[in-house]
Amino acid sequence: MRPGRRTLVSDVDGTLLDGGRPGEGASALGARLAAADAALVLSSGRGLELALAAAETLRDAGLPWPSALVCGVGSEVYAWDGEGFAEDEGWRRTLAATGFSAGAVRTALAAVPGLVPQPEQAQGEHKVSYFVTEAPAVEAAARALAGDGVAARLVYSAGRFLDVLPRPASKGGALLRLVERYELSPAQVVVAGDSGNDRELLVTAADAGMAAVLVANHEPEMDDLRAYPGVLAASRPFCAGVAEGLTRAGW
């Protein structure tokens, strides 16, 4: 990562990966990124270990090794230092300063029907995650948190996942952190996503003048963003759709 460098910030599952395998057009996208000398940032709901596994799968398909990883729906940011990924301590301090307590979230939501805690590896210091078995559980969770005085951001995606985060945390917030830290030019940044936990990423990017790509295989919950100013509704799915964003950016 360096000031002004072309940078693709992309969701992983459902955008670059299709069922855990490289999505349509992966090798061509990799060639486009190499030709543009563009950095790659993977932004996902995955934790660090699973994000690294995705990075390896994508590297084998021809994409570059990521320069940074946004994990846990924006609750963690890591940058490649040449030997490994080092956590962005500034971002961590920002989230810690909110007073967010994973324990308080779990206590507030313990009695909400329709929420099933995700496995331990999906949880984090600044992220509490659930499977949603009944759609009304999301609104009930918001009421329960408010009733207990717990300030948090709720991110509902794909009709079955709910992440509870500190209010500043999101893929969009992490994007702005990277833009600030590395002095990236908005005109040189492309972002891409497919589901609810990418909403903040796409809206934040579009509002800031970056190219924002909604791949054609997006979840129905994202239909409204097809008409959002600055969002490109790609005609193709997965990596092929992401490449349409590179064309818009002139790469």
XYZ file of N, CA and C in Angstrom, residues 71 150 232 245:
12
model
N -11.049 -7.754 8.270
C -11.695 -8.971 8.768
C -12.863 -8.632 9.696
N -27.000 -0.770 25.321
C -25.789 -1.217 24.621
C -25.741 -0.560 23.243
N -22.172 0.904 -9.557
C -22.276 0.194 -10.832
C -22.896 -1.169 -10.583
N -15.868 -2.952 -12.894
C -15.517 -1.779 -12.110
C -14.153 -1.247 -12.471
